[in-house]
Coordinates of C-alpha atoms in Angstrom, one line a residue:
Chain W
M1 CA 3.8 42.0 22.0
S2 CA 0.7 39.9 20.8
T3 CA -1.9 38.6 23.0
V4 CA -3.9 35.4 22.8
D5 CA -6.7 37.2 21.4
D6 CA -5.1 38.2 18.5
P7 CA -6.3 36.3 15.3
R8 CA -3.0 35.9 13.8
T9 CA -1.5 34.2 16.8
I10 CA -4.3 31.7 17.2
E11 CA -3.9 31.1 13.4
F12 CA -0.3 30.4 14.1
D13 CA -1.1 28.3 16.9
V14 CA -3.2 25.9 15.2
R15 CA -1.3 25.9 12.1
T16 CA -0.8 22.0 11.1
D17 CA 2.6 20.8 9.5
E18 CA 3.0 17.9 7.4
M19 CA 3.7 15.1 9.7
L20 CA 4.6 11.3 9.1
V21 CA 2.7 9.0 11.1
N22 CA 4.0 5.4 11.8
M23 CA 1.0 3.2 12.0
G24 CA 2.1 -0.5 13.0
P25 CA 4.0 -2.9 12.7
Q26 CA 2.5 -3.5 16.1
H27 CA -0.9 -1.9 15.6
P28 CA -4.2 -3.9 16.0
S29 CA -5.8 -2.8 12.9
T30 CA -3.2 -3.5 10.5
H31 CA -3.9 -7.3 10.7
G32 CA -0.5 -8.5 11.6
V33 CA 2.9 -6.9 11.1
L34 CA 2.3 -4.4 8.5
R35 CA 3.8 -0.9 8.8
L36 CA 2.0 1.9 7.1
V37 CA 3.9 5.2 7.0
L38 CA 1.2 8.0 6.9
R39 CA 2.1 11.4 5.5
T40 CA -0.5 13.6 7.0
D41 CA -1.7 17.4 7.1
G42 CA -3.9 17.4 10.3
E43 CA -6.6 14.9 9.8
V44 CA -6.0 14.4 6.1
V45 CA -3.7 11.7 4.8
S46 CA -1.8 12.5 1.5
E47 CA 0.1 9.5 1.1
V48 CA 0.4 5.8 2.5
T49 CA 3.5 3.8 1.9
P50 CA 3.3 0.4 3.4
H51 CA 6.6 -1.4 4.2
L52 CA 6.3 -5.2 4.3
G53 CA 8.5 -8.0 5.0
Y54 CA 8.3 -8.4 8.8
L55 CA 7.1 -12.0 8.4
H56 CA 9.4 -13.0 5.2
R57 CA 10.8 -16.3 5.4
C58 CA 11.5 -16.7 1.7
A59 CA 9.2 -19.6 1.5
E60 CA 9.9 -19.9 -2.3
K61 CA 13.7 -20.9 -1.5
I62 CA 12.2 -23.5 1.1
G63 CA 10.4 -24.8 -1.8
E64 CA 13.4 -25.4 -3.9
N65 CA 14.8 -27.6 -1.2
L66 CA 11.9 -29.7 -0.7
T67 CA 9.5 -32.3 -2.5
P68 CA 6.3 -31.1 -3.3
R69 CA 4.7 -32.8 -0.6
Q70 CA 7.1 -31.8 2.2
F71 CA 6.3 -28.4 1.1
I72 CA 2.6 -28.7 1.8
P73 CA 3.2 -27.5 5.7
Y74 CA 4.8 -24.4 4.4
T75 CA 1.7 -23.6 2.4
D76 CA -0.2 -23.7 5.5
R77 CA 1.9 -21.0 7.0
M78 CA 1.1 -18.4 4.1
D79 CA -2.5 -17.6 4.5
Y80 CA -2.8 -19.0 7.9
L81 CA -6.8 -18.1 8.1
A82 CA -7.3 -20.5 4.9
G83 CA -4.7 -23.3 5.1
M84 CA -7.0 -25.8 3.6
N85 CA -7.1 -23.4 0.4
M86 CA -3.5 -23.0 0.3
N87 CA -2.9 -26.6 0.5
L88 CA -5.5 -27.0 -2.4
G89 CA -3.7 -24.4 -4.7
W90 CA -0.3 -26.1 -4.4
A91 CA -1.4 -29.5 -4.9
L92 CA -3.4 -28.6 -7.7
A93 CA -0.5 -26.8 -9.5
I94 CA 1.8 -30.0 -9.0
E95 CA -1.0 -32.1 -10.2
K96 CA -1.0 -29.7 -13.3
L97 CA 2.5 -30.2 -13.9
M98 CA 2.2 -34.1 -13.3
K99 CA -1.2 -34.1 -15.5
Y100 CA -2.9 -35.9 -12.7
E101 CA -6.4 -36.1 -12.5
P102 CA -7.9 -36.7 -8.8
P103 CA -10.7 -39.2 -8.6
E104 CA -14.3 -37.9 -8.5
K105 CA -14.9 -38.4 -4.8
G106 CA -11.6 -36.5 -4.1
R107 CA -12.7 -33.6 -6.0
H108 CA -15.9 -33.3 -4.0
L109 CA -14.0 -33.7 -0.7
R110 CA -12.0 -30.8 -2.0
V111 CA -14.8 -28.6 -2.8
I112 CA -16.4 -29.7 0.8
I113 CA -13.2 -28.7 2.6
S114 CA -12.1 -25.6 0.6
E115 CA -15.4 -24.0 0.9
M116 CA -15.6 -24.8 4.5
G117 CA -12.2 -23.2 4.7
R118 CA -13.5 -20.0 2.8
I119 CA -16.4 -19.9 5.2
A120 CA -14.2 -19.9 8.5
S121 CA -11.8 -17.2 6.6
H122 CA -14.7 -14.6 5.6
L123 CA -16.0 -15.2 9.2
V124 CA -12.7 -13.8 10.6
G125 CA -12.6 -11.0 7.8
M126 CA -16.0 -10.3 8.8
G127 CA -15.6 -9.8 12.7
A128 CA -11.9 -8.1 12.4
Y129 CA -13.4 -5.7 10.2
G130 CA -16.0 -4.7 12.8
L131 CA -13.1 -4.5 15.1
D132 CA -11.0 -2.2 13.1
L133 CA -14.2 -0.2 13.0
G134 CA -14.5 -0.1 16.8
T135 CA -17.5 -2.7 17.5
F136 CA -16.4 -5.6 19.4
S137 CA -19.3 -8.2 19.5
P138 CA -19.4 -9.2 15.8
F139 CA -15.9 -10.5 16.5
L140 CA -16.9 -12.7 19.4
Y141 CA -19.8 -14.0 17.3
A142 CA -17.6 -14.5 14.1
F143 CA -15.0 -16.6 16.3
R144 CA -17.8 -18.6 18.1
E145 CA -19.0 -20.1 14.8
R146 CA -15.5 -20.4 13.2
E147 CA -14.5 -22.4 16.3
R148 CA -16.9 -25.0 15.1
I149 CA -15.5 -25.3 11.8
L150 CA -12.0 -25.6 13.5
D151 CA -13.3 -28.4 15.6
L152 CA -14.8 -30.1 12.3
F153 CA -11.4 -29.7 10.6
E154 CA -9.6 -31.0 13.7
E155 CA -11.7 -34.1 13.5
V156 CA -10.7 -34.5 9.9
C157 CA -6.7 -34.0 10.2
G158 CA -5.9 -33.4 13.7
A159 CA -4.8 -29.8 13.5
R160 CA -6.8 -26.5 13.9
L161 CA -4.8 -24.0 12.0
T162 CA -2.2 -25.5 9.8
Y163 CA -3.9 -28.5 8.5
S164 CA -1.6 -30.0 5.7
Y165 CA -4.8 -32.2 5.0
I166 CA -5.3 -31.4 1.2
T167 CA -2.1 -32.8 -0.5
V168 CA -0.7 -33.7 -4.0
G169 CA -3.0 -36.6 -5.3
G170 CA -6.0 -36.1 -3.4
A171 CA -5.9 -35.9 0.8
T172 CA -4.1 -37.4 3.6
A173 CA -7.2 -39.3 4.9
D174 CA -10.8 -39.7 3.9
L175 CA -13.5 -38.0 6.0
P176 CA -14.2 -39.6 9.3
P177 CA -17.3 -41.6 9.5
G178 CA -20.4 -39.4 10.7
W179 CA -18.3 -36.3 9.9
L180 CA -20.9 -35.4 7.1
E181 CA -24.0 -35.2 9.4
K182 CA -22.0 -32.9 11.7
C183 CA -21.0 -30.6 9.1
E184 CA -24.5 -30.4 7.7
A185 CA -25.9 -29.9 11.3
F186 CA -23.5 -27.1 11.6
L187 CA -24.7 -25.4 8.2
T188 CA -28.2 -25.7 9.2
Q189 CA -27.1 -23.6 12.4
L190 CA -24.9 -21.1 10.7
E191 CA -27.5 -20.1 7.9
P192 CA -29.9 -17.9 10.4
I193 CA -27.0 -16.7 12.3
I194 CA -25.6 -15.1 9.3
V195 CA -28.9 -13.4 8.8
E196 CA -28.2 -12.1 12.3
Y197 CA -24.7 -10.9 11.4
H198 CA -26.4 -8.8 8.6
T199 CA -28.2 -6.8 11.4
L200 CA -25.0 -6.3 13.4
L201 CA -23.0 -5.0 10.6
T202 CA -24.1 -4.7 7.0
T203 CA -27.4 -2.5 7.9
N204 CA -26.0 -1.0 11.0
S205 CA -26.0 2.9 10.3
I206 CA -22.8 3.7 12.1
F207 CA -21.2 0.7 10.1
I208 CA -22.6 2.2 6.8
K209 CA -21.4 5.7 7.7
R210 CA -17.8 4.4 8.1
T211 CA -17.6 2.3 5.2
A212 CA -20.1 3.7 2.4
A213 CA -18.6 5.8 -0.2
I214 CA -15.4 5.3 1.6
G215 CA -12.2 3.8 -0.4
V216 CA -14.0 3.7 -3.6
M217 CA -12.0 1.8 -6.4
S218 CA -13.1 1.7 -10.0
A219 CA -13.0 -1.9 -12.0
A220 CA -10.2 -0.3 -14.3
T221 CA -8.0 0.4 -11.2
A222 CA -8.9 -3.1 -9.7
I223 CA -7.7 -4.7 -12.7
D224 CA -4.8 -2.5 -13.3
Y225 CA -3.4 -3.5 -9.9
G226 CA -3.9 -7.0 -10.2
T227 CA -6.6 -7.4 -7.2
S228 CA -8.4 -10.4 -7.0
G229 CA -11.0 -12.0 -4.7
P230 CA -13.8 -10.2 -3.4
V231 CA -11.8 -6.9 -3.6
L232 CA -12.0 -7.5 -7.2
R233 CA -15.6 -8.4 -7.4
G234 CA -16.7 -5.4 -5.1
S235 CA -15.8 -3.4 -7.7
G236 CA -18.1 -4.8 -9.9
V237 CA -15.7 -7.1 -12.0
D238 CA -17.4 -10.2 -13.1
H239 CA -14.6 -12.6 -12.4
D240 CA -14.1 -16.0 -10.2
L241 CA -11.7 -18.5 -11.0
R242 CA -14.1 -21.2 -9.6
R243 CA -16.1 -20.4 -12.9
D244 CA -13.2 -18.6 -15.2
G245 CA -10.1 -20.5 -14.2
E246 CA -8.1 -23.1 -15.6
E247 CA -10.1 -26.6 -16.5
I248 CA -7.9 -28.6 -13.8
Y249 CA -9.6 -26.2 -11.3
T250 CA -13.1 -25.7 -12.6
A251 CA -13.5 -29.3 -13.1
M252 CA -13.7 -29.4 -9.4
Y253 CA -17.1 -27.4 -9.7
D254 CA -18.3 -29.2 -12.6
G255 CA -22.2 -29.8 -12.2
Y256 CA -22.5 -27.2 -9.0
A257 CA -25.0 -24.4 -9.3
F258 CA -23.5 -21.2 -8.3
E259 CA -23.5 -17.7 -9.2
V260 CA -20.5 -15.5 -9.0
I261 CA -21.1 -12.8 -6.5
V262 CA -20.7 -9.6 -8.1
E263 CA -23.3 -6.5 -8.6
K264 CA -25.0 -6.3 -11.8
N265 CA -27.5 -3.5 -12.7
G266 CA -27.6 -2.7 -8.9
H267 CA -28.3 -6.0 -8.1
Y268 CA -26.5 -9.0 -6.4
P269 CA -27.6 -12.5 -7.1
K270 CA -30.6 -13.7 -4.7
D271 CA -30.4 -10.0 -3.1
H272 CA -33.9 -10.2 -1.9
Q273 CA -32.9 -12.6 0.7
Y274 CA -30.5 -10.1 2.4
P275 CA -30.5 -6.4 3.2
A276 CA -30.7 -4.2 0.4
V277 CA -27.8 -1.9 -0.7
P278 CA -27.9 1.1 1.1
Q279 CA -28.2 4.5 -0.7
E280 CA -24.9 6.1 0.5
A281 CA -22.7 3.1 -0.8
I282 CA -21.2 3.5 -4.2
L283 CA -19.9 0.3 -6.2
G284 CA -16.0 -0.4 -5.3
D285 CA -16.2 1.1 -1.8
C286 CA -15.4 -0.4 1.5
W287 CA -19.1 -1.4 2.2
H288 CA -19.3 -3.5 -1.0
R289 CA -16.3 -5.4 -0.4
F290 CA -17.5 -6.5 2.7
Y291 CA -21.0 -7.2 1.5
V292 CA -19.5 -9.6 -1.1
R293 CA -17.8 -11.7 1.5
M294 CA -21.0 -11.9 3.4
L295 CA -22.9 -13.4 0.5
E296 CA -19.8 -15.7 -0.3
V297 CA -20.3 -17.2 2.9
M298 CA -24.0 -18.0 2.0
Q299 CA -22.7 -19.3 -1.5
S300 CA -20.0 -21.2 0.1
I301 CA -22.7 -22.8 2.8
D302 CA -24.8 -23.7 -0.4
L303 CA -21.6 -25.4 -2.3
V304 CA -20.7 -27.3 1.0
R305 CA -24.2 -28.9 0.9
Q306 CA -24.1 -29.7 -2.9
G307 CA -20.5 -31.2 -2.1
I308 CA -22.0 -33.4 0.7
D309 CA -24.7 -34.7 -1.7
R310 CA -22.3 -35.6 -4.3
Y311 CA -19.4 -36.8 -2.1
S312 CA -21.9 -39.4 -0.5
R313 CA -22.9 -40.5 -3.9
A314 CA -19.5 -41.0 -5.2
S315 CA -17.7 -44.2 -5.0
G316 CA -14.0 -45.2 -5.2
S317 CA -11.0 -43.5 -3.8
Y318 CA -10.6 -40.1 -2.3
G319 CA -7.2 -39.8 -3.9
E320 CA -4.2 -41.3 -2.2
P321 CA -1.3 -38.9 -1.7
M322 CA 1.4 -39.3 -4.2
K323 CA 4.9 -40.7 -3.2
L324 CA 6.9 -38.4 -0.9
N325 CA 10.0 -38.5 -3.3
Q326 CA 7.8 -39.1 -6.6
K327 CA 9.9 -37.6 -9.4
L328 CA 8.4 -34.6 -11.4
P329 CA 8.0 -34.6 -15.1
K330 CA 10.3 -32.0 -16.9
G331 CA 8.5 -28.6 -17.6
E332 CA 7.0 -25.9 -15.6
A333 CA 3.3 -25.1 -14.8
Y334 CA 1.4 -21.9 -13.3
L335 CA -2.0 -22.4 -11.5
E336 CA -4.1 -20.0 -9.6
T337 CA -7.0 -21.1 -7.5
E338 CA -9.7 -19.0 -5.9
A339 CA -8.7 -18.8 -2.3
P340 CA -11.0 -16.7 0.1
R341 CA -8.8 -13.7 -0.4
G342 CA -8.3 -13.8 -3.9
Q343 CA -6.0 -15.7 -6.6
M344 CA -3.4 -17.6 -5.2
G345 CA -1.1 -18.6 -7.7
F346 CA 1.8 -21.3 -7.8
Y347 CA 4.4 -21.8 -10.3
I348 CA 6.5 -24.7 -10.6
V349 CA 9.6 -25.1 -12.6
S350 CA 11.1 -28.8 -12.7
N351 CA 14.2 -30.3 -14.4
G352 CA 12.7 -33.8 -14.0
E353 CA 14.0 -34.5 -10.4
A354 CA 11.8 -34.9 -7.1
I355 CA 12.4 -31.4 -5.9
P356 CA 11.2 -28.6 -8.0
W357 CA 13.8 -26.1 -9.4
R358 CA 11.6 -23.3 -8.7
A359 CA 8.5 -22.8 -6.6
R360 CA 6.8 -19.5 -6.8
A361 CA 3.7 -18.5 -4.9
R362 CA 1.9 -15.3 -6.2
S363 CA -0.2 -14.0 -3.1
S364 CA -3.3 -12.2 -3.6
S365 CA -3.1 -10.2 -0.6
F366 CA 0.3 -8.7 -1.8
C367 CA -1.4 -7.6 -4.7
N368 CA -4.6 -6.3 -3.0
L369 CA -2.4 -4.2 -0.6
S370 CA -0.5 -2.7 -3.5
V371 CA -3.7 -0.6 -4.2
A372 CA -3.9 0.8 -0.5
S373 CA -1.9 3.9 -1.4
E374 CA -4.0 4.6 -4.0
L375 CA -7.3 4.2 -2.3
C376 CA -6.1 6.1 1.0
R377 CA -5.1 9.0 -1.0
D378 CA -7.0 12.4 0.4
C379 CA -8.9 10.2 3.2
L380 CA -8.9 10.9 6.9
I381 CA -6.8 9.1 9.3
A382 CA -9.8 7.2 10.7
D383 CA -10.5 5.9 7.3
V384 CA -7.3 4.2 6.7
P385 CA -8.0 1.3 9.1
A386 CA -11.4 1.1 7.3
I387 CA -9.8 1.1 3.8
V388 CA -7.0 -1.3 4.7
G389 CA -9.5 -3.5 6.9
S390 CA -11.8 -4.0 4.0
L391 CA -9.0 -5.5 1.7
D392 CA -8.9 -8.4 4.5
I393 CA -5.1 -9.0 4.3
V394 CA -3.1 -11.5 6.0
M395 CA 0.6 -10.8 6.4
G396 CA 1.6 -14.3 6.4
E397 CA 0.7 -14.6 2.6
I398 CA 1.8 -11.3 1.5
D399 CA 5.4 -11.7 3.1
R400 CA 5.7 -15.4 2.7
Chain P
M1 CA -6.8 -17.6 -29.0
S2 CA -4.4 -20.3 -30.2
E3 CA -0.6 -20.0 -29.4
P4 CA 1.0 -20.8 -32.7
T5 CA -1.0 -18.0 -34.5
L6 CA -0.3 -15.4 -31.8
V7 CA 3.4 -16.6 -32.3
D8 CA 3.2 -15.7 -36.0
Q9 CA 1.1 -12.7 -35.1
L10 CA 3.9 -11.3 -32.7
K11 CA 6.6 -12.2 -35.4
Q12 CA 4.8 -10.4 -38.0
K13 CA 4.7 -7.4 -35.8
F14 CA 7.9 -7.5 -33.9
G15 CA 10.2 -9.7 -36.2
A16 CA 13.6 -10.8 -34.7
A17 CA 12.3 -9.6 -31.3
I18 CA 10.5 -12.8 -30.8
T19 CA 13.3 -15.1 -30.0
G20 CA 11.6 -18.4 -29.4
A21 CA 8.5 -20.2 -27.9
N22 CA 7.8 -23.6 -26.3
L23 CA 4.2 -24.6 -27.3
E24 CA 4.6 -28.4 -26.2
N25 CA 4.8 -27.3 -22.3
V26 CA 1.7 -27.6 -20.0
D27 CA 1.7 -23.9 -20.2
P28 CA 3.1 -22.8 -23.5
W29 CA 5.4 -19.6 -23.6
I30 CA 6.8 -17.1 -25.8
E31 CA 10.5 -15.6 -25.6
V32 CA 10.9 -12.3 -26.3
A33 CA 14.1 -10.0 -26.5
P34 CA 14.4 -7.9 -23.4
E35 CA 15.1 -5.0 -25.3
A36 CA 11.2 -5.5 -27.0
I37 CA 9.8 -6.3 -23.6
V38 CA 7.6 -3.0 -23.2
A39 CA 6.7 -2.7 -26.6
V40 CA 5.4 -6.3 -26.9
C41 CA 3.6 -6.0 -23.5
A42 CA 2.0 -2.6 -24.4
Y43 CA 0.8 -4.5 -27.8
L44 CA -0.6 -7.3 -26.0
R45 CA -2.6 -5.1 -23.5
D46 CA -3.9 -2.6 -26.2
E47 CA -4.8 -5.1 -29.2
P48 CA -8.4 -5.5 -28.8
S49 CA -8.5 -9.4 -29.8
L50 CA -5.8 -10.0 -27.3
A51 CA -6.6 -7.6 -24.6
F52 CA -4.2 -9.0 -21.8
D53 CA -5.2 -6.5 -19.4
Y54 CA -4.4 -8.3 -16.0
C55 CA -1.0 -9.4 -15.1
N56 CA -1.0 -12.2 -12.6
S57 CA 2.6 -12.1 -11.8
V58 CA 6.1 -11.2 -12.7
T59 CA 8.9 -13.3 -11.6
A60 CA 12.1 -14.9 -12.2
V61 CA 14.1 -18.1 -12.4
D62 CA 17.6 -18.3 -11.9
Y63 CA 19.5 -21.1 -14.0
L64 CA 22.7 -22.0 -12.5
H65 CA 24.3 -25.3 -11.4
V66 CA 26.4 -24.6 -8.1
D67 CA 27.6 -28.1 -8.4
E68 CA 30.4 -28.2 -11.3
K69 CA 29.7 -32.0 -11.9
K70 CA 26.0 -31.1 -12.8
A71 CA 27.1 -27.9 -14.5
A72 CA 28.9 -30.0 -16.9
K73 CA 26.2 -32.0 -17.7
S74 CA 23.8 -29.2 -18.0
E75 CA 21.8 -28.5 -21.3
W76 CA 21.7 -24.8 -20.8
Q77 CA 24.2 -22.2 -20.1
P78 CA 23.7 -20.2 -16.9
H79 CA 21.0 -17.4 -17.2
L80 CA 18.3 -15.6 -15.8
E81 CA 14.7 -15.6 -16.9
V82 CA 12.3 -13.1 -16.3
V83 CA 8.6 -14.7 -16.3
Y84 CA 5.3 -12.9 -17.2
H85 CA 1.9 -14.1 -16.4
L86 CA -0.7 -12.5 -18.2
F87 CA -4.4 -12.9 -18.4
S88 CA -7.4 -11.2 -20.3
M89 CA -10.5 -10.3 -18.2
Q90 CA -12.5 -9.7 -21.2
H91 CA -11.6 -12.9 -23.1
K92 CA -10.7 -15.3 -20.4
H93 CA -7.4 -16.3 -21.9
S94 CA -4.0 -16.5 -20.4
L95 CA -0.3 -16.2 -21.6
V96 CA 3.4 -16.7 -20.6
L97 CA 6.1 -14.3 -21.9
K98 CA 9.7 -14.8 -21.0
A99 CA 12.8 -12.8 -21.3
M100 CA 16.3 -14.2 -21.2
L101 CA 19.0 -12.1 -19.3
A102 CA 22.6 -12.7 -18.5
R103 CA 23.3 -13.5 -14.8
W104 CA 25.3 -10.5 -14.5
R105 CA 25.5 -7.4 -16.8
D106 CA 28.7 -7.8 -19.2
D107 CA 29.4 -10.9 -17.2
E108 CA 30.9 -8.7 -14.5
V109 CA 29.9 -10.4 -11.1
G110 CA 28.1 -7.8 -9.0
E111 CA 26.6 -5.8 -11.8
L112 CA 22.9 -6.3 -12.0
P113 CA 21.3 -7.5 -15.1
E114 CA 18.9 -4.7 -16.7
I115 CA 15.7 -5.0 -18.2
D116 CA 12.8 -2.5 -19.0
S117 CA 10.2 -2.2 -16.3
V118 CA 6.5 -2.9 -17.2
A119 CA 5.2 -0.9 -14.2
H120 CA 3.6 1.6 -16.4
V121 CA 2.0 -1.0 -18.5
W122 CA 0.5 -2.9 -15.6
R123 CA 0.4 -1.3 -12.0
T124 CA 0.7 -4.8 -10.5
A125 CA 4.1 -5.2 -12.1
D126 CA 5.2 -2.3 -9.5
W127 CA 5.5 -4.4 -6.8
H128 CA 6.2 -7.7 -8.5
E129 CA 9.2 -6.1 -9.9
R130 CA 10.4 -4.9 -6.7
E131 CA 9.9 -8.3 -5.3
C132 CA 12.1 -9.6 -8.3
Y133 CA 14.8 -6.9 -7.7
D134 CA 14.9 -7.7 -4.2
L135 CA 15.1 -11.7 -4.5
F136 CA 16.8 -12.1 -7.8
G137 CA 18.7 -8.6 -8.4
I138 CA 17.4 -7.8 -11.5
H139 CA 17.5 -4.2 -12.5
F140 CA 14.3 -2.8 -13.7
L141 CA 15.0 0.4 -15.8
G142 CA 12.6 3.1 -15.4
H143 CA 10.6 1.5 -12.4
P144 CA 9.2 4.4 -10.3
N145 CA 10.4 3.2 -7.0
L146 CA 13.0 0.1 -7.4
R147 CA 13.6 -0.5 -3.6
R148 CA 13.6 -3.9 -1.7
I149 CA 10.3 -4.8 -0.8
L150 CA 10.5 -8.2 1.4
C151 CA 14.0 -8.1 2.8
P152 CA 15.3 -5.2 4.9
E153 CA 16.8 -2.2 2.8
D154 CA 20.3 -3.0 4.1
W155 CA 20.1 -6.7 3.2
V156 CA 23.3 -8.1 1.3
G157 CA 22.7 -10.5 -1.8
H158 CA 19.5 -11.7 -3.6
P159 CA 18.4 -14.7 -1.6
L160 CA 16.5 -16.5 -4.7
R161 CA 19.7 -16.6 -6.8
K162 CA 21.2 -20.2 -6.9
D163 CA 24.7 -19.1 -5.3
Y164 CA 23.2 -17.0 -2.8
E165 CA 24.8 -17.9 0.6
M166 CA 23.0 -17.1 3.8
P167 CA 25.1 -14.5 5.9
L168 CA 26.6 -15.8 9.1
E169 CA 25.3 -12.6 11.0
Y170 CA 22.9 -9.7 10.6
H171 CA 22.9 -7.0 13.3
G172 CA 24.1 -9.6 15.9
I173 CA 21.4 -12.2 14.9
R174 CA 23.1 -15.3 14.2
G175 CA 22.3 -16.5 10.6
R176 CA 22.9 -20.2 10.9

C-alpha cells in the first residue's frame, strides 16, 4: 500500500481533469443574463461557449406590428444604457427610407443628446469594468457622474432610462429653457474628474497587470468578426461612423471638429494630455479597449460643447415628430449609426403601409460578443471576466 | 464604386448567377442565385478593387400574406429573401446582396429551405446565420455550428415567419 509520501500518489491526487464550468446567467461579471460555459483544465480555459437569449423578446416581430413611432420605446429597451442612441438609430433609419432631412436645429439637438448618452454609457462601462476586476470605488464615482446626466435627461423628457425622446422627424420636445447652461456647468465639472478616473484605473498598476496584453485581438480578427465601436478601434482600426458613415448620419456632425480615437504610430490623438500607454500594453488588448472608451468620453464632452454652441445659434424648428400613423414609402433601407457600444444597424422593409413589413435590428454587442470565444482561448479563468468586461456588452441589445 | 458597373462586372464574371438588381431603391441591391452565393461573396471579399472585408449583417425577410384577400392582390409569390449587408473598411463603400429562396424546400411544408453558409467568408456570418436559422428556419449548409441562438433549443417553429403562431404553452408557462 502506498503512502502519501509516494510521489506517484501525490501526482495522482493533484491531477486535474477537464471540467465544464457554468458562469452565469446570474453572475455579477457577465453584465446581465449571459451564460458562459467554460471548458477548463485546472486554471486554464480551453474553450468558452456563450449561451444567449435569456432576454429575448423578439423585438423584430414586435416591430412588424407597430408603426415606426410606436416602436421607439422598444428601441430604448435594446441597449438600455444608451436609450437615446438607440432612438436615434431607429429614427434615422426611418428618415433615410422617407428621404426626410431633419432641420438644422434638430440635428444639433441630436448631437448634444446622443453624445451625452455616450458619456453616460461609457461611464457605466468604465465603472462596471473596474467592478469586474475587483475594485469597487470607480463604480461609485462613475455612477455619481452618470446620475447627473440622468437628471439632465429627466428634465428633457421625464424619463431616466427609457427616454423615447429622439423620434422620427426630430424629437418629442425642444430642450427646456436654461437646460444648456446646466449641461455646460456639468461638463465643466466632469472634465477634471475624468483626469481623476485615469489615476483610479488607467494608470493603476494592478489594473494594468489585469488588462495589459490580455485578450489581444488583431485588426484582421476584429474586422472578420464584425466587431465595432471601441472594440474595433481598440485594435487599431481607424473606423468611426460619425466620420465614415452614410451621409444622412454624418450630416449631423457636419462642421464639427473631432478626431477618431484610434492609435496611430503608437499615439492616440491628443495623448499628451492623458496618461501614456504603459509598456506592457499591446494594441488590441483589454487595456486599449478601455482606454479608447475613456478618451471617447473626453471627445464627447468636446462634441457636446460644440453642439451647444451651434444649437444656440440655430434658428427654426427642432423637428416635429412625424404623424403616428404616417404611411411609409415603398422600399427598404438599412442604416448603421455609431452607438456607444458600436455600430447599431436598423433594416426596414416597407410595402407602402404605415407598419413596416420587416424591422431588423443589427446589434453591435452581438457581434462584439461573438469574438469572446476566440479571445478567451487558452487564457486563465480570472481573465475571462477581464476579457468579456472589456467588450462592454449589454444583454438587452444582444438578445433583443 | 458605382452599382451599375458592379452589376456588369459581376454578370461578366458569374453570368446567369446574377439574377437581377434593383438600382432605384434607397439602398440598391443585387440578386444572386442561392447556389452561387459563396462564390460571389468570396469574390467580393478578395477582389482588391471591391474588398468587402466587413459583413454588417445577414438576415432574411419572409414574403407571405397570411390574409387570403391580400395574397390574391399581391405583386409577388410567397418566398424568403436572405439579405447580406456588406462594407469595405478600405474603400468605405457598402453593398446589399439578396438571395431568393422558396419558403419550404421542394414546397413540402416543414422542410427547411437551404442555402450555402458564408460563415467561412466572414466570421460575423456565423452567429448571424444561426439567428437566421433560429428565427426564419433557413438551413445554412456547411455552417460550423447551426444551432438555435436566441430561442431555447427545444423551441418549436421559427418566430419571424409570417405564418408563425405563438405557442399556447411552453413548459407550463402560458403563451398568451
